[in-house]
mmCIF file of C-alpha atoms in Angstrom:
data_model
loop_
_atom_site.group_PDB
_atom_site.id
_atom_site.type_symbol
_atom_site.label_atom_id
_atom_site.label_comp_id
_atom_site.label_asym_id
_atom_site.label_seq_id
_atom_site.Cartn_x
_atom_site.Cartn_y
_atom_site.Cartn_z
ATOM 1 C CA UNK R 16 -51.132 33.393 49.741
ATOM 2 C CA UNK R 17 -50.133 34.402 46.495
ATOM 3 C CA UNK R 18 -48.249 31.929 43.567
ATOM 4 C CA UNK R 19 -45.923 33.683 41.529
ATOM 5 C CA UNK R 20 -44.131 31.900 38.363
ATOM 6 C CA UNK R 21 -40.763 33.236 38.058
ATOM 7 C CA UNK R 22 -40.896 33.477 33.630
ATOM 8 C CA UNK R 23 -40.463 30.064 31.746
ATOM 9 C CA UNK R 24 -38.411 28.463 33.558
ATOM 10 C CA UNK R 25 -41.578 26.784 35.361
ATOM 11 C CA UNK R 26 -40.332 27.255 39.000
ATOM 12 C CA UNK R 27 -42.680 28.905 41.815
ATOM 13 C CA UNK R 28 -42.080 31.099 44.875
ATOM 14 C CA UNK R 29 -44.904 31.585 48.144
ATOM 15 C CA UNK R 30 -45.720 35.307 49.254
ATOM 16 C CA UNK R 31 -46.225 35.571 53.081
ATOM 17 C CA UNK R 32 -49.038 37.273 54.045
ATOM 18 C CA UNK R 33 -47.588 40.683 55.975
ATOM 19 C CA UNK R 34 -49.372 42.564 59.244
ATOM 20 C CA UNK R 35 -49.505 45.982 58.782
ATOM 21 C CA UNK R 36 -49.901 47.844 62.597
ATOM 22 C CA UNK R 37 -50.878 50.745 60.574
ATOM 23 C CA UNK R 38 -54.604 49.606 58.848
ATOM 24 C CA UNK R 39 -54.424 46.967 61.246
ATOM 25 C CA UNK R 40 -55.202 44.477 58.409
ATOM 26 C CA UNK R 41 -53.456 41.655 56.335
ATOM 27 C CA UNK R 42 -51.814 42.721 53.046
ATOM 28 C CA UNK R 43 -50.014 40.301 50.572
ATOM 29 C CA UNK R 44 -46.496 41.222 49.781
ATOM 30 C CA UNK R 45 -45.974 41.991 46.141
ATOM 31 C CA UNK R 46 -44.359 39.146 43.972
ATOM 32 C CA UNK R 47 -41.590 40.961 42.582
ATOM 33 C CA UNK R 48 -40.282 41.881 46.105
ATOM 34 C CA UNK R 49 -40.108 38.257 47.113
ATOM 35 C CA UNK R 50 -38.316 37.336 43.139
ATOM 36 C CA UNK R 51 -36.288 40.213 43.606
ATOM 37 C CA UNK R 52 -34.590 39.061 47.291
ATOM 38 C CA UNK R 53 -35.021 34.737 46.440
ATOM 39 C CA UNK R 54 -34.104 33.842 43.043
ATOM 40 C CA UNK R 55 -31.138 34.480 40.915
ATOM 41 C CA UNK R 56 -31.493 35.884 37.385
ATOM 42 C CA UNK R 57 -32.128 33.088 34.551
ATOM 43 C CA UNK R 58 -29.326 33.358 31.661
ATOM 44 C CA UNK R 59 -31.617 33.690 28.466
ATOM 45 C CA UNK R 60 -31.843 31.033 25.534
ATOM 46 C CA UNK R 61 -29.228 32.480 23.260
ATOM 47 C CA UNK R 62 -26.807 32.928 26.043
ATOM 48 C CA UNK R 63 -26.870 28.811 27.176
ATOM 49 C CA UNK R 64 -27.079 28.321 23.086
ATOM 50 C CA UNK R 65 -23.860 29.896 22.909
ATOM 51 C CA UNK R 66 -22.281 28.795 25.812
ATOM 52 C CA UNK R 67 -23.052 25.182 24.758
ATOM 53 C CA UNK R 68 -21.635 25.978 21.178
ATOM 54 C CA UNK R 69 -18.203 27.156 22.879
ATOM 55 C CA UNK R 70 -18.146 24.188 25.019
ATOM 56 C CA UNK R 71 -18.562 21.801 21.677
ATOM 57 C CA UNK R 72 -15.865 23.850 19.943
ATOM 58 C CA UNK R 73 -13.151 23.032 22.417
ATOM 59 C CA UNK R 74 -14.484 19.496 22.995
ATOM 60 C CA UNK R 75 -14.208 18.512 19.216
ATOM 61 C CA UNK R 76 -11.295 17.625 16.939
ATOM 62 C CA UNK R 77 -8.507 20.509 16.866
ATOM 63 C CA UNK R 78 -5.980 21.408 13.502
ATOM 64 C CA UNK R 79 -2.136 21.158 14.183
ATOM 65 C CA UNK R 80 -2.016 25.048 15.574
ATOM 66 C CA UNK R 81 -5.094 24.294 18.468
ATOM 67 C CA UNK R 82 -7.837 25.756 16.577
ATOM 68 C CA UNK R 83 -11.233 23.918 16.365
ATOM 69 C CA UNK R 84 -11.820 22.036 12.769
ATOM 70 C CA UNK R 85 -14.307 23.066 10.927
ATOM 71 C CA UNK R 86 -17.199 20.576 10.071
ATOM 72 C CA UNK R 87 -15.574 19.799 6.195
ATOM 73 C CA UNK R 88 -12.580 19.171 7.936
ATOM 74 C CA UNK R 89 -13.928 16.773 10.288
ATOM 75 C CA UNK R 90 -15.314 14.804 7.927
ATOM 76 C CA UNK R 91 -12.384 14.395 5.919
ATOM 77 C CA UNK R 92 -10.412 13.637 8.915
ATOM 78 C CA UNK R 93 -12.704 10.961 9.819
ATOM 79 C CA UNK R 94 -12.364 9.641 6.323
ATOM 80 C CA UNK R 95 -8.887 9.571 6.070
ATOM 81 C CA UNK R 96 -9.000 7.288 9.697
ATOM 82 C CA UNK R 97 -11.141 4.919 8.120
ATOM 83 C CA UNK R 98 -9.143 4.526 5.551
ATOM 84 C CA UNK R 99 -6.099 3.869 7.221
ATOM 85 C CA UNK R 100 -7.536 1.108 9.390
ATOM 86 C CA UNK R 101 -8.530 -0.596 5.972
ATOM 87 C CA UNK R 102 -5.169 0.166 4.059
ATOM 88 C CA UNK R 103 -3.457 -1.089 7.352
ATOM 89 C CA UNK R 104 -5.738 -4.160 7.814
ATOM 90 C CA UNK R 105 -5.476 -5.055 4.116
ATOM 91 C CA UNK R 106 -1.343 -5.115 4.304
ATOM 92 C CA UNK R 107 -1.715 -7.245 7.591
ATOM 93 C CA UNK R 108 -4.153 -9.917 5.937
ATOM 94 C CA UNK R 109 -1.304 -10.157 3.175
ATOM 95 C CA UNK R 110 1.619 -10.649 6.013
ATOM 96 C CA UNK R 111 -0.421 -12.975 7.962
ATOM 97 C CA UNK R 112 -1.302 -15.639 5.654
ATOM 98 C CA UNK R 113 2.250 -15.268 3.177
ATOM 99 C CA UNK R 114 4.349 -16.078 6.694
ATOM 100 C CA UNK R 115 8.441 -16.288 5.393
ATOM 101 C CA UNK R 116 7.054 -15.512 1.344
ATOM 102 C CA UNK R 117 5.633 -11.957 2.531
ATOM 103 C CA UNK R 118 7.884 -8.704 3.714
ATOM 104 C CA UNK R 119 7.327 -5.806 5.237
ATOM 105 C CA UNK R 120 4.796 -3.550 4.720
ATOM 106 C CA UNK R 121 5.555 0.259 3.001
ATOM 107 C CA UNK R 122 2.986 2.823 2.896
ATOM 108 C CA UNK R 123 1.806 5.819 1.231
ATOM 109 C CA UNK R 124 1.021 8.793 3.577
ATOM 110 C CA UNK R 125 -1.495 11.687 3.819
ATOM 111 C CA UNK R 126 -1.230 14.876 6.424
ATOM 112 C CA UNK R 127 -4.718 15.227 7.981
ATOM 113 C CA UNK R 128 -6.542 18.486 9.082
ATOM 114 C CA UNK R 129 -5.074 17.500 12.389
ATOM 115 C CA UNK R 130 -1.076 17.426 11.275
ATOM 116 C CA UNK R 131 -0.902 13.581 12.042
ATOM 117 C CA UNK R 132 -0.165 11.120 8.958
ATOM 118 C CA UNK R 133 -2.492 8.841 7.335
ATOM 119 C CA UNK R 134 -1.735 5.527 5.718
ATOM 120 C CA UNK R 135 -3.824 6.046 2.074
ATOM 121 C CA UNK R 136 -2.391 3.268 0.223
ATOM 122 C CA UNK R 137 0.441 0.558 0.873
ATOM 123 C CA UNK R 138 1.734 -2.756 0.047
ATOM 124 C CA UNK R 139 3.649 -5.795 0.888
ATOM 125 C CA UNK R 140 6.596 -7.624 -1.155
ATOM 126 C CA UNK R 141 5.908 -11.374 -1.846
ATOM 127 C CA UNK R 142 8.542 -14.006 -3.316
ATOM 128 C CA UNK R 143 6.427 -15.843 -5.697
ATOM 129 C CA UNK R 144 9.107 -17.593 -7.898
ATOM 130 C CA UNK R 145 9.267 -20.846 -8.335
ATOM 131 C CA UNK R 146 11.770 -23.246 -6.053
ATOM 132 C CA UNK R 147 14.358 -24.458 -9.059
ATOM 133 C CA UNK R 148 14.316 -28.228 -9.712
ATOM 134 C CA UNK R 149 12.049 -28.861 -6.778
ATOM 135 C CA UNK R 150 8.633 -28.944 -7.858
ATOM 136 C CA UNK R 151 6.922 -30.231 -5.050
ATOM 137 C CA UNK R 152 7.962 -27.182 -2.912
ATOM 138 C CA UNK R 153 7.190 -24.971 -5.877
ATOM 139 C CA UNK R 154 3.719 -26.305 -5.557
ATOM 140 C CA UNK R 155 3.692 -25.782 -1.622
ATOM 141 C CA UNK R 156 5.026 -22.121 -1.885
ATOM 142 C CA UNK R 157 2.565 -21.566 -4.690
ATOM 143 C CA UNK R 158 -0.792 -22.775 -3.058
ATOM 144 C CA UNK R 159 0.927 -20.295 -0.145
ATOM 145 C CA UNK R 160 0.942 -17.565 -2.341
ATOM 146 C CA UNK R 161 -2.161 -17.606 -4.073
ATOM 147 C CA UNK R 162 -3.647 -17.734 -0.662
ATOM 148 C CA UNK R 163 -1.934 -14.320 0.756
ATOM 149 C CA UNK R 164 -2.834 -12.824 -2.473
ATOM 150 C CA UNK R 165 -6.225 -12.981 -1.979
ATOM 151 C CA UNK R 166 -5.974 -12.795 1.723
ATOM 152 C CA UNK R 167 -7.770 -9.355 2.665
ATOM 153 C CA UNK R 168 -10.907 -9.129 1.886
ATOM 154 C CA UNK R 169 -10.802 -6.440 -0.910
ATOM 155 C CA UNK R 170 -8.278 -7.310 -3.368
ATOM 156 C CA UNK R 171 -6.384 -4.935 -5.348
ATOM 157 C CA UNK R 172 -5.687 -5.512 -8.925
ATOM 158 C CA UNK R 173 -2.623 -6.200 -8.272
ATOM 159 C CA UNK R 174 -3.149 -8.472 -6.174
ATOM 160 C CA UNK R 175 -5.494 -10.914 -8.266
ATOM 161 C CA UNK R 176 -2.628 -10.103 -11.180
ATOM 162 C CA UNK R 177 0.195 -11.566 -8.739
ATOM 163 C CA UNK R 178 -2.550 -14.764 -7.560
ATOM 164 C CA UNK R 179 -2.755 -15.235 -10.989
ATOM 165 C CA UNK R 180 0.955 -15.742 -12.162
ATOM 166 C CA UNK R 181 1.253 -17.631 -8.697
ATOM 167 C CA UNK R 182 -1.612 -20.308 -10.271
ATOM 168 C CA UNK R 183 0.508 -20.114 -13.718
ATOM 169 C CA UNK R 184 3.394 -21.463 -12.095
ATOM 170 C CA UNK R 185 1.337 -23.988 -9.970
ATOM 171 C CA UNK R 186 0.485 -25.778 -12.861
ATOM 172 C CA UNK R 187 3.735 -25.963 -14.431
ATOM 173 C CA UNK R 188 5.170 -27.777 -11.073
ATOM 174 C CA UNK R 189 2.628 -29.887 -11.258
ATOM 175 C CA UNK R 190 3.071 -31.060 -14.369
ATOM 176 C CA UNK R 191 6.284 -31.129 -14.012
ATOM 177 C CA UNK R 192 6.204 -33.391 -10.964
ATOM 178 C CA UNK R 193 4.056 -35.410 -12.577
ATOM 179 C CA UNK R 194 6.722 -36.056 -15.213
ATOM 180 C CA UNK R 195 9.123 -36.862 -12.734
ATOM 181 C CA UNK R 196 7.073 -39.250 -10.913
ATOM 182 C CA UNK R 197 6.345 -40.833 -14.761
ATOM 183 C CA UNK R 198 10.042 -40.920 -15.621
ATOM 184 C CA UNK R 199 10.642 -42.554 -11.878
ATOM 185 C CA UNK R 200 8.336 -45.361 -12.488
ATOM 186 C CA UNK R 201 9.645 -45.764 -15.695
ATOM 187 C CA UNK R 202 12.884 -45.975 -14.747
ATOM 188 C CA UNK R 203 12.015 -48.370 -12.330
ATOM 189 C CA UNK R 204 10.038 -50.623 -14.465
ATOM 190 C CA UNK R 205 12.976 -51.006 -16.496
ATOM 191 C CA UNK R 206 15.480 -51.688 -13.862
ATOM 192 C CA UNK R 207 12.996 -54.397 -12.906
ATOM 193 C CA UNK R 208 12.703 -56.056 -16.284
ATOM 194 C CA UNK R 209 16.366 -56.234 -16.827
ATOM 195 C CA UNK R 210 17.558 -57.565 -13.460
ATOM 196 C CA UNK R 211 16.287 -61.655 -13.831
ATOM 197 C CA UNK R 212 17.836 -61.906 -17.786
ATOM 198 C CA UNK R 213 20.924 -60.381 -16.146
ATOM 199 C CA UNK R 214 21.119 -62.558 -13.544
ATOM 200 C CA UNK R 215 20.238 -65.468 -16.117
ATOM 201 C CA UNK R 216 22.970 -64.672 -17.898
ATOM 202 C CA UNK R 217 25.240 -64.519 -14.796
ATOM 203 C CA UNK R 218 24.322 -67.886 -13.769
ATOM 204 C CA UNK R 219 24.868 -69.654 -16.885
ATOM 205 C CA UNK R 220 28.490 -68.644 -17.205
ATOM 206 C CA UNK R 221 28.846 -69.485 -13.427
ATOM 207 C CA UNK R 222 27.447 -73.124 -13.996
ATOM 208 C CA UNK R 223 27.982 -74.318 -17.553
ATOM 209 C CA UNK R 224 25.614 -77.092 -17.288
ATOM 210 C CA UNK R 225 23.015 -75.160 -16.148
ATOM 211 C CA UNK R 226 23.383 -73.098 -19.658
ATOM 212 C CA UNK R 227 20.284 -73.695 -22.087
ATOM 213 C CA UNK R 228 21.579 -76.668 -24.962
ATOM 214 C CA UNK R 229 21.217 -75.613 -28.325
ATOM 215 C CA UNK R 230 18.269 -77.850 -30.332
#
């Protein structure tokens, strides 16, 4: 019997031997006869080449109108993801940690290859004034502050700038509740001291004899 490989594609097909009543003797049918009737045609390189390349094209990323993105365009829409997860991430870090001090977020917006919108730069309002003739909550709201500030893990100028005035007013609450707690004690301190010559004197104008005698 005769082995026959069918081009490149590494396959095989058996000849059976034929009896021919004719010679009277065994002949071996030709190869191509048994190809021709047994196996289909192979599609050639290029052709799967291409037909995998059309495939990918419809698989991948499309523009606004359907049409496949070209390869600079998927990269920049792939950028422009990325950097709304961080821009979004970054806002949330700042919400998160400033609780009732922080608002909402705002964003700026960018129209990608694909027609969707993409968050490229945002931010959050903070109250960071100080609490008027309270500063022990000044100092709470403060400490608060500073730590939303520098909440995400890249801070923005802006950010370190408003952490910074946040710190500025820190100190003067503390200073100036440590005046208050000086004055306080003071104040105390003095109330104390005058209280016994008071009552002294109180006394001595109740009870006569108990009044000091003059030498």
């Amino acid at each position: 019997m005769t082995i026959a490989v069918l081009g490149a594609a590494s396959l095989s097909a058996w000849a059976s031997p034929t009896f021919n009543a004719g010679s009277a003797k065994v002949t071996t049918a030709e190869p191509k006869a048994a190809n021709a009737s047994s196996a289909e045609p192979e599609a050639s390189s290029d052709e799967v080449s291409s037909d995998n390349a059309t495939r990918g094209e419809s698989a991948g990323p499309k523009r606004a109108d359907g049409t496949p993105m070209a390869p600079e365009e998927i990269e920049q829409l792939e950028q422009l993801k990325q950097t709304d997860r961080a821009v979004r991430q970054h806002e949330m870090a700042h919400q998160t940690v400033g609780g009732a001090y922080a608002g909402g977020a705002s964003y700026d917006y960018e129209v990608g290859p694909d027609g969707q919108r993409y968050a490229v730069a945002g931010e959050v309002s903070i109250d960071y004034g100080p609490v008027p003739n309270d500063p022990k909550a000044t100092i709470e709201k403060m400490q608060t502050v500073i730590a939303a500030a520098l909440a995400p893990a890249d801070p923005s100028p802006k950010d370190y700038q408003v952490a910074a005035q946040a710190r500025q007013y820190l100190l003067e609450a503390k200073l100036e509740a440590a005046m208050q707690t000086s004055e306080m004690a003071q104040a105390r301190a003095s109330a104390e001291g005058t209280t016994p010559a008071n009552d002294a004197t109180t006394d001595s104008a109740l009870n006569p004899s108990n009044a000091p005698s003059a030498a």
